[in-house]
Tab-separated table of C-alpha atoms in Angstrom:
chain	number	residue	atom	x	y	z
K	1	UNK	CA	11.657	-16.194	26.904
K	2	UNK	CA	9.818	-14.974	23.620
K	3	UNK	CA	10.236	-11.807	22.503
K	4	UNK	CA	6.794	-11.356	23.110
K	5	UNK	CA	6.533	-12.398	26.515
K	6	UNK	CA	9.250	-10.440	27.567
K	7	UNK	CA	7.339	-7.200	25.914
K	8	UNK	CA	4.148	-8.158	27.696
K	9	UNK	CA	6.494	-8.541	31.094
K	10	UNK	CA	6.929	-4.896	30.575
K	11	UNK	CA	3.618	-3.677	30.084
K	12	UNK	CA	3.434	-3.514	26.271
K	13	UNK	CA	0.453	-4.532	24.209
K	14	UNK	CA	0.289	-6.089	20.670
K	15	UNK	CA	-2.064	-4.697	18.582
K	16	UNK	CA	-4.834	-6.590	17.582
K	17	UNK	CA	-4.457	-5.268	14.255
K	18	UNK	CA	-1.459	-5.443	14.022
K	19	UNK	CA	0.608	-8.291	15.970
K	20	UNK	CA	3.742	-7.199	14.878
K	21	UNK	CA	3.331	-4.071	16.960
K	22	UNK	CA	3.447	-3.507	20.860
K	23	UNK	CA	2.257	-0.416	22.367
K	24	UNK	CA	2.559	0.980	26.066
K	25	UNK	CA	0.665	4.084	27.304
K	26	UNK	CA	2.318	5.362	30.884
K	27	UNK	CA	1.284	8.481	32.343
K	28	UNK	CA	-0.795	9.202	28.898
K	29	UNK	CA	2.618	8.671	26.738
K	30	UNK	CA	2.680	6.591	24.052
K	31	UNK	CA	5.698	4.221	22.818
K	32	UNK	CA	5.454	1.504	19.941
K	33	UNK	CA	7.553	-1.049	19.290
K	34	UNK	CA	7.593	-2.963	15.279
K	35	UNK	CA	9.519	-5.948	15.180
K	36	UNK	CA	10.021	-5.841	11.438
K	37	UNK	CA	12.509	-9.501	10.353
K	38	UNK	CA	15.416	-9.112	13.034
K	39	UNK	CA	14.993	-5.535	13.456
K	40	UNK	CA	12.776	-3.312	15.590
K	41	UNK	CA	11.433	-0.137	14.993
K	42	UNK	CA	10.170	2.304	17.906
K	43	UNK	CA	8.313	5.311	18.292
K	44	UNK	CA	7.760	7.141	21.358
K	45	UNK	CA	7.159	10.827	23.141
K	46	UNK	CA	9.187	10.700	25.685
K	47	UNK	CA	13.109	9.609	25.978
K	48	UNK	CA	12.759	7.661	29.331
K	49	UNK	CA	9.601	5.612	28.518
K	50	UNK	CA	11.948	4.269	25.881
K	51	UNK	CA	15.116	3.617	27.800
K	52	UNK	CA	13.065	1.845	30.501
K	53	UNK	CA	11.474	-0.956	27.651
K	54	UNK	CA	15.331	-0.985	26.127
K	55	UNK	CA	16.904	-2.040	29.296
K	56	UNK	CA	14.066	-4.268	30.269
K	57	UNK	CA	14.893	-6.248	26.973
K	58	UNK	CA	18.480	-6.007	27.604
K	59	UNK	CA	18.129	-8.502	30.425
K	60	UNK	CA	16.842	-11.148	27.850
K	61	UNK	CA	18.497	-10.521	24.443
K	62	UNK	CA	21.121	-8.521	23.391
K	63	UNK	CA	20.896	-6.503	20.291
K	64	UNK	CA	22.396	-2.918	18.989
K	65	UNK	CA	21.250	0.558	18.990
K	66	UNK	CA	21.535	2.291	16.041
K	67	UNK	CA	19.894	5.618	16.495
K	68	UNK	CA	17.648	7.660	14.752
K	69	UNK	CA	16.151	5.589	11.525
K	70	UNK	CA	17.687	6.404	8.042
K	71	UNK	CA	17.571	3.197	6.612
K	72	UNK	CA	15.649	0.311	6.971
K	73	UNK	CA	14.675	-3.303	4.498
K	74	UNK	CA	15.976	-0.909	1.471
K	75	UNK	CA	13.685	2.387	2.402
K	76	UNK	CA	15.490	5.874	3.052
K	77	UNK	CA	14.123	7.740	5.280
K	78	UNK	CA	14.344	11.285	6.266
K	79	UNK	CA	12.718	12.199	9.866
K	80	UNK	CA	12.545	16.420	10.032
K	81	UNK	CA	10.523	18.008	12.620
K	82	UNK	CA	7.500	18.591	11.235
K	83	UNK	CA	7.303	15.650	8.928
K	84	UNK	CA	8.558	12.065	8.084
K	85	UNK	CA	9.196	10.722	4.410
K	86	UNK	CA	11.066	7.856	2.480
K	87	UNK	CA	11.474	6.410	-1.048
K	88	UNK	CA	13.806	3.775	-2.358
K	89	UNK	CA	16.889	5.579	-4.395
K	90	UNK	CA	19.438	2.767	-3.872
K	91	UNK	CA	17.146	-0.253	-4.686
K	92	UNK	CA	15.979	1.449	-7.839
K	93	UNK	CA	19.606	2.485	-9.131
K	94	UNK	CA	20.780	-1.457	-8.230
K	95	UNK	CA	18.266	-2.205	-10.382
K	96	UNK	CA	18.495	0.320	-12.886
K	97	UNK	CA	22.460	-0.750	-13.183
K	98	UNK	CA	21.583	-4.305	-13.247
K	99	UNK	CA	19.161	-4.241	-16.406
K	100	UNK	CA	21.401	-1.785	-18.346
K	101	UNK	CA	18.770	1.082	-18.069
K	102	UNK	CA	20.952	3.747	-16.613
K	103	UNK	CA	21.379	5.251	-19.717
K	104	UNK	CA	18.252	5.045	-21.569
K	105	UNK	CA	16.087	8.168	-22.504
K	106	UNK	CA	13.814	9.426	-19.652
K	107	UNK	CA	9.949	8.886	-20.170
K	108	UNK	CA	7.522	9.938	-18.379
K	109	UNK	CA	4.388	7.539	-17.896
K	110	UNK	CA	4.438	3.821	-16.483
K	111	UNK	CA	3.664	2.213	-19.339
K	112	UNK	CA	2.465	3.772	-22.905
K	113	UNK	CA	-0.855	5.604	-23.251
K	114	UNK	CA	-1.964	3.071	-25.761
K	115	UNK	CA	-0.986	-0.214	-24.070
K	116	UNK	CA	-4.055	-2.764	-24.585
K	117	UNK	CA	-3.422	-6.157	-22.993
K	118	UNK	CA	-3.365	-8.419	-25.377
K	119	UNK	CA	-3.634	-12.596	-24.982
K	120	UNK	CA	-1.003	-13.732	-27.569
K	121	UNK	CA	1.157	-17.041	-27.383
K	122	UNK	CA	4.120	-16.966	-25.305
K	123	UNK	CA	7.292	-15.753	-27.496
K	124	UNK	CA	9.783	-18.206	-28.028
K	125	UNK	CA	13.592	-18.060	-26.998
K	126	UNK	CA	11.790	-15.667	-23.588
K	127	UNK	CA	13.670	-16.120	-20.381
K	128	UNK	CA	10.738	-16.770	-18.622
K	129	UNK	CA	13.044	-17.174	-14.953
K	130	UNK	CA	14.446	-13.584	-15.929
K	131	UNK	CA	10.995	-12.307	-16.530
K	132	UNK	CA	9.434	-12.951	-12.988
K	133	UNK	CA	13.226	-11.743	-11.558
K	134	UNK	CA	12.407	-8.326	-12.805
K	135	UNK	CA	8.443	-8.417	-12.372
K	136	UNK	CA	9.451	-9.326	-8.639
K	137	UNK	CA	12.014	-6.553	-8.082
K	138	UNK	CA	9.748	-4.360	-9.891
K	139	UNK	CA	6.863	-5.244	-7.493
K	140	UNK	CA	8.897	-4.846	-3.745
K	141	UNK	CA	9.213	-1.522	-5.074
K	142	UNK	CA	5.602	-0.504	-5.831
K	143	UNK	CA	4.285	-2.525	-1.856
K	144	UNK	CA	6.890	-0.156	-0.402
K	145	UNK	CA	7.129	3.634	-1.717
K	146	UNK	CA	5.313	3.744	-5.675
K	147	UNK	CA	1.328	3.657	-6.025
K	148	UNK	CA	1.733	5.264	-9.099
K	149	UNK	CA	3.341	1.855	-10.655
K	150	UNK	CA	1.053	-0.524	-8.823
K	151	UNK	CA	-1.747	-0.837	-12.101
K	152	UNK	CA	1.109	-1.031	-14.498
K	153	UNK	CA	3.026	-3.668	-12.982
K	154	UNK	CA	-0.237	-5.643	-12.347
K	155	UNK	CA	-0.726	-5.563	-15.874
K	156	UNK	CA	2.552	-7.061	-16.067
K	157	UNK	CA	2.408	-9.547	-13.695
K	158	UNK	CA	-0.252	-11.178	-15.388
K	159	UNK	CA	1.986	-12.407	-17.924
K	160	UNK	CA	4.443	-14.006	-15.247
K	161	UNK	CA	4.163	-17.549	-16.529
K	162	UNK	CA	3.666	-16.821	-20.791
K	163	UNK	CA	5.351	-13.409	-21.523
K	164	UNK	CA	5.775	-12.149	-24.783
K	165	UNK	CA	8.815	-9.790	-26.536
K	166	UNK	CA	6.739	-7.139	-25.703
K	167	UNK	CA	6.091	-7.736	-22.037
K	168	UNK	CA	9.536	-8.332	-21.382
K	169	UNK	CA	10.231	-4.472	-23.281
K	170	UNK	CA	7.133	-2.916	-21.135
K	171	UNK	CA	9.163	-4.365	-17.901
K	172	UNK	CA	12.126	-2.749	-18.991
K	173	UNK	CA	10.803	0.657	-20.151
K	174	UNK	CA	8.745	0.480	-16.344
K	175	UNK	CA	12.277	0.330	-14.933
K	176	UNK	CA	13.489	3.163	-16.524
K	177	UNK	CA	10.307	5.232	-15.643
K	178	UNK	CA	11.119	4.686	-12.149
K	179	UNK	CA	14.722	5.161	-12.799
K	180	UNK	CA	13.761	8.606	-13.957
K	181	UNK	CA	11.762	9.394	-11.017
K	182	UNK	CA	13.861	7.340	-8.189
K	183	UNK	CA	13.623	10.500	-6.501
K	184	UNK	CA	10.030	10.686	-5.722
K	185	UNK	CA	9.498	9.678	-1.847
K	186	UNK	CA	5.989	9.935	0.079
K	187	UNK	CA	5.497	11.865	3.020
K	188	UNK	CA	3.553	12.544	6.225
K	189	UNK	CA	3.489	15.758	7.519
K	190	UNK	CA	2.856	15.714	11.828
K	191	UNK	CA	-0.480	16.623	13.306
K	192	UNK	CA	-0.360	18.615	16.593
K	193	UNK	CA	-1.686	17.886	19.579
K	194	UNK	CA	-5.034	20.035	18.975
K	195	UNK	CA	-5.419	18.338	15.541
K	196	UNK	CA	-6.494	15.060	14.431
K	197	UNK	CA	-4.800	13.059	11.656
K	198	UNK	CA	-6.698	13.630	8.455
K	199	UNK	CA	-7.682	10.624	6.326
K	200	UNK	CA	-9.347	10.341	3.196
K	201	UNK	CA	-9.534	7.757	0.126
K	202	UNK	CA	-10.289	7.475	-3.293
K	203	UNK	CA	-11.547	4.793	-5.041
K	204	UNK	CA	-12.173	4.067	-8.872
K	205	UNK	CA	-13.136	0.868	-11.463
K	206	UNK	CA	-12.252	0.247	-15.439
K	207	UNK	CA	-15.374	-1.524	-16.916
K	208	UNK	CA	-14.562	-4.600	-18.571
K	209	UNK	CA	-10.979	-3.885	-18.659
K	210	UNK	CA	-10.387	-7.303	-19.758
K	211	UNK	CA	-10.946	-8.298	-22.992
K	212	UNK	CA	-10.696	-12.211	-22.137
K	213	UNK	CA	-12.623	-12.784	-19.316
K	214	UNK	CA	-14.762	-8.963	-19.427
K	215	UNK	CA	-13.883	-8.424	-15.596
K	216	UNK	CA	-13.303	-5.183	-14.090
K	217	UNK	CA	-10.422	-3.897	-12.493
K	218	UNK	CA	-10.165	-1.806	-9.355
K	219	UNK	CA	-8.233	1.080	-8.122
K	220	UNK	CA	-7.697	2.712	-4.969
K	221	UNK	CA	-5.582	4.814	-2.682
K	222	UNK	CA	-5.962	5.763	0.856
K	223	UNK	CA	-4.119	9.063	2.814
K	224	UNK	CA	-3.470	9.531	6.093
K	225	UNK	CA	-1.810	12.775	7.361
K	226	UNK	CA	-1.455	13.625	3.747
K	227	UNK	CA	0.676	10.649	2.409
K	228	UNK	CA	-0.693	7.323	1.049
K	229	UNK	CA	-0.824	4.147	3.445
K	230	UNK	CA	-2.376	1.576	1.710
K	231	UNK	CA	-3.114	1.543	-2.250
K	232	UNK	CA	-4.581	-1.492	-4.618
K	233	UNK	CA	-5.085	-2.197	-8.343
K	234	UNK	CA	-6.194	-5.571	-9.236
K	235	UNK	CA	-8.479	-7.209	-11.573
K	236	UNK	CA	-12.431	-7.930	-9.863
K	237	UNK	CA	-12.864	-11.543	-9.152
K	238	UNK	CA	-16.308	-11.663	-10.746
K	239	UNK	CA	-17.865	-10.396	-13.393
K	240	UNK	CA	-19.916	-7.054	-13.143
K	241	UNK	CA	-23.051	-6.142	-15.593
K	242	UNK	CA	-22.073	-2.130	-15.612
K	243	UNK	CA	-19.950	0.478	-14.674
K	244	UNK	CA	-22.257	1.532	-12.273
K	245	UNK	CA	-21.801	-2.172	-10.252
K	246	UNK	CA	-17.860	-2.499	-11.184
K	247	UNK	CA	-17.718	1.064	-9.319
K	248	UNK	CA	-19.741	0.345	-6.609
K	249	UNK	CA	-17.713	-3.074	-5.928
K	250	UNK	CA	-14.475	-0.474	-6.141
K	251	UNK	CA	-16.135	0.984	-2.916
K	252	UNK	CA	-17.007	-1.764	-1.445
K	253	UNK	CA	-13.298	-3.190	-1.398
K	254	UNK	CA	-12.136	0.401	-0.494
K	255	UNK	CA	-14.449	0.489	2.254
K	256	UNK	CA	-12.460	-2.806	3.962
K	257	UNK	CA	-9.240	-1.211	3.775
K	258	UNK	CA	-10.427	1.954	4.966
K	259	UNK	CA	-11.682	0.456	8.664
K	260	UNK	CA	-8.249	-1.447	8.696
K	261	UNK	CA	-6.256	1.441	8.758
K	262	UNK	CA	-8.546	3.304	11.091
K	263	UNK	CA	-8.807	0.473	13.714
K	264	UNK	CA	-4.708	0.417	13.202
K	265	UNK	CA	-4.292	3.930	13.988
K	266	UNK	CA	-6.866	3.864	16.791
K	267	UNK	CA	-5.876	1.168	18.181
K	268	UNK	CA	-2.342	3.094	18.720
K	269	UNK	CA	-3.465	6.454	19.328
K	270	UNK	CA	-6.973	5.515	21.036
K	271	UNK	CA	-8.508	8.411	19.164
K	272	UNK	CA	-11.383	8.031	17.026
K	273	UNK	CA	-10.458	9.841	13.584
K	274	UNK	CA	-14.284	10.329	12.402
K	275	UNK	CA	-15.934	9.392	9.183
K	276	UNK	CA	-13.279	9.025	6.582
K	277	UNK	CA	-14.100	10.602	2.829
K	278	UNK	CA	-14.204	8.435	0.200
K	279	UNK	CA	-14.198	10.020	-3.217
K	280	UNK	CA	-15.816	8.080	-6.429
K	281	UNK	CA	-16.105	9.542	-10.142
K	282	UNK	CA	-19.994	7.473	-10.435
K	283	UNK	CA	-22.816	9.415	-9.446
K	284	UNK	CA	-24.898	6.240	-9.587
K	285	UNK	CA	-22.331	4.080	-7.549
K	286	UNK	CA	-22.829	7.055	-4.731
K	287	UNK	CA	-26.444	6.780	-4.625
K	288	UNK	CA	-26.563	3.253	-4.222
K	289	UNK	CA	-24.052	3.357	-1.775
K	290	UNK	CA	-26.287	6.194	0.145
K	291	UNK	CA	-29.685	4.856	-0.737
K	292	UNK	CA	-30.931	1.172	0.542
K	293	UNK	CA	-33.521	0.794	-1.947
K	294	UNK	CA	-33.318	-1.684	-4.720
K	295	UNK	CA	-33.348	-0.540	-8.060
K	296	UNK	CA	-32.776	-2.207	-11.810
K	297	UNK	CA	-28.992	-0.937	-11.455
K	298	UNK	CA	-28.300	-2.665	-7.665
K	299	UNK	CA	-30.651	-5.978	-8.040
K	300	UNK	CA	-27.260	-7.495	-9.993
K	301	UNK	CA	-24.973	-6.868	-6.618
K	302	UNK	CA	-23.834	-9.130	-4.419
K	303	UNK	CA	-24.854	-9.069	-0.855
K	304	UNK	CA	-21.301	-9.045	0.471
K	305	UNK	CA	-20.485	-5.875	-1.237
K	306	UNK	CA	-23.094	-4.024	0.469
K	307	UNK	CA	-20.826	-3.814	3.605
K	308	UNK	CA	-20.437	-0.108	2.539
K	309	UNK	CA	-24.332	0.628	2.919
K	310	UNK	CA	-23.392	-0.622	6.599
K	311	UNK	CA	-20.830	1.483	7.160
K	312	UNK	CA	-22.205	4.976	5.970
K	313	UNK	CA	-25.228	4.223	7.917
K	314	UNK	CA	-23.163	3.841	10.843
K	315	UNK	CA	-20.132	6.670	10.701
């Protein structure tokens, strides 16, 4: 027996957004179950919905109950009443201790105000192997609890194969930034029954951020009960003729990340959350977004980024 047949034999349903993830609604109460490597992760309302899916399993596998969840694939998490929130303390100081930043000066920023990438020749005597060790670390930690080092450490990253003295400094100094601020954790605060879960994004573009190839790069975040789910910054894969397109296609790849978290969270809670605010700093991205006509500024777009046109139209 599978573990997901044996889930299914007991009434649960995996998401279609998320397969992962089994849900099972009895008598209007909801309980998930995330099978996350060889652990699993549950969530439910009511004690006894629970205990009947744990001793349905128990007749198939055996596996350990270890309580409320504190700890899990190098998150800590703290569960209080009214809210849920987790960072990565432990990881970082490992880290920290393992590079010899631990006692460096505290800064501030991700990476210095007046960084400029720079295409230079690979420095000689670089541990290239050491390099991606650190880039790698670096990036489990901004996936799982730090936004705010996602554009740095894609900056970084784009070095991976050819870094110079100065990448391998900037990789450093990003470690001790998040040494310095290992306590930062993101959090969710709980809606009540009469309220809805609030959601809103934000989305943003540098023109021509690239001096190589001219390309763009995009930025976004997305909340949901006031702590970010899902964030991105990554370099456009084409090349865009203004700020007003590279913004527009920032809102456009927003948009698609934005109906996968709401079909995830509807699919568990089978509530529809409403239209979901997306915030932009380009007046002319908006109206093109709002307004199907075609103008000098919009004939340059690509059809498949027009997906957001579709989806204000029908919110």
């Amino acid at each position: 027996t599978t573990f997901k047949n044996a889930l299914e034999n007991l009434g649960l349903q995996q998401l279609k957004s998320e397969p992962c993830t089994f849900k099972l609604i009895r008598h209007g109460r909801l309980t998930l179950l995330a099978a996350c490597t060889d652990d699993v992760l549950t969530s439910n309302v009511h004690t006894s919905d629970l205990e009947c899916v744990l001793k349905g399993l128990a007749k198939s596998f055996k596996f350990k109950d270890n309580g409320p969840l504190t700890e899990c694939l190098g998150l800590q998490i703290t569960q209080l009443s009214n809210s849920i929130s987790f960072n990565q303390i432990k990881y970082i100081e490992r880290l920290a201790e393992q590079y010899g930043v631990t006692g460096k000066s505290k800064i501030t920023t991700p990476l210095p105000g007046n960084f400029y990438q720079r295409y230079e020749s690979p420095s000689p005597n670089i541990d290239t192997k050491s390099y991606q060790g650190i880039i790698g670390a670096l990036n489990y930690v901004s996936v799982a609890s730090r936004p705010d080092i996602t554009c740095a450490l894609s900056l970084l990253a784009r070095k991976l194969t050819q870094p110079t003295e100065e990448h391998v400094q900037l990789a450093t100094r990003l470690l001790r930034y998040l040494y310095h601020t290992r306590h930062c954790r993101i959090q969710y605060k709980r809606s009540y029954a009469s309220q809805l879960p609030t959601m809103h994004a934000m989305a943003d573009a540098s023109f021509a951020m690239d001096s190589q190839t001219s390309k763009s790069r995009t930025g976004y975040i997305i909340f949901y009960s006031n702590g970010p789910v899902a964030w991105y910054s990554k370099m456009q894969s084409l090349v865009t003729t203004s700020s007003t397109e590279s913004e527009y296609v920032a809102l456009s790849l927003t948009s698609k990340d934005i109906m996968f978290v709401k079909q995830l969270s509807e699919e568990m809670d089978q509530l529809s959350l409403g239209p979901t605010p997306l915030a932009t700093d380009s007046a002319p991205a908006m109206r093109i977004a709002i307004n199907a006509s075609s103008s000098i500024r919009s004939r340059s777009i690509r059809i498949k980024f027009h997906n957001v046109r579709d989806l204000i139209e029908n919110k």
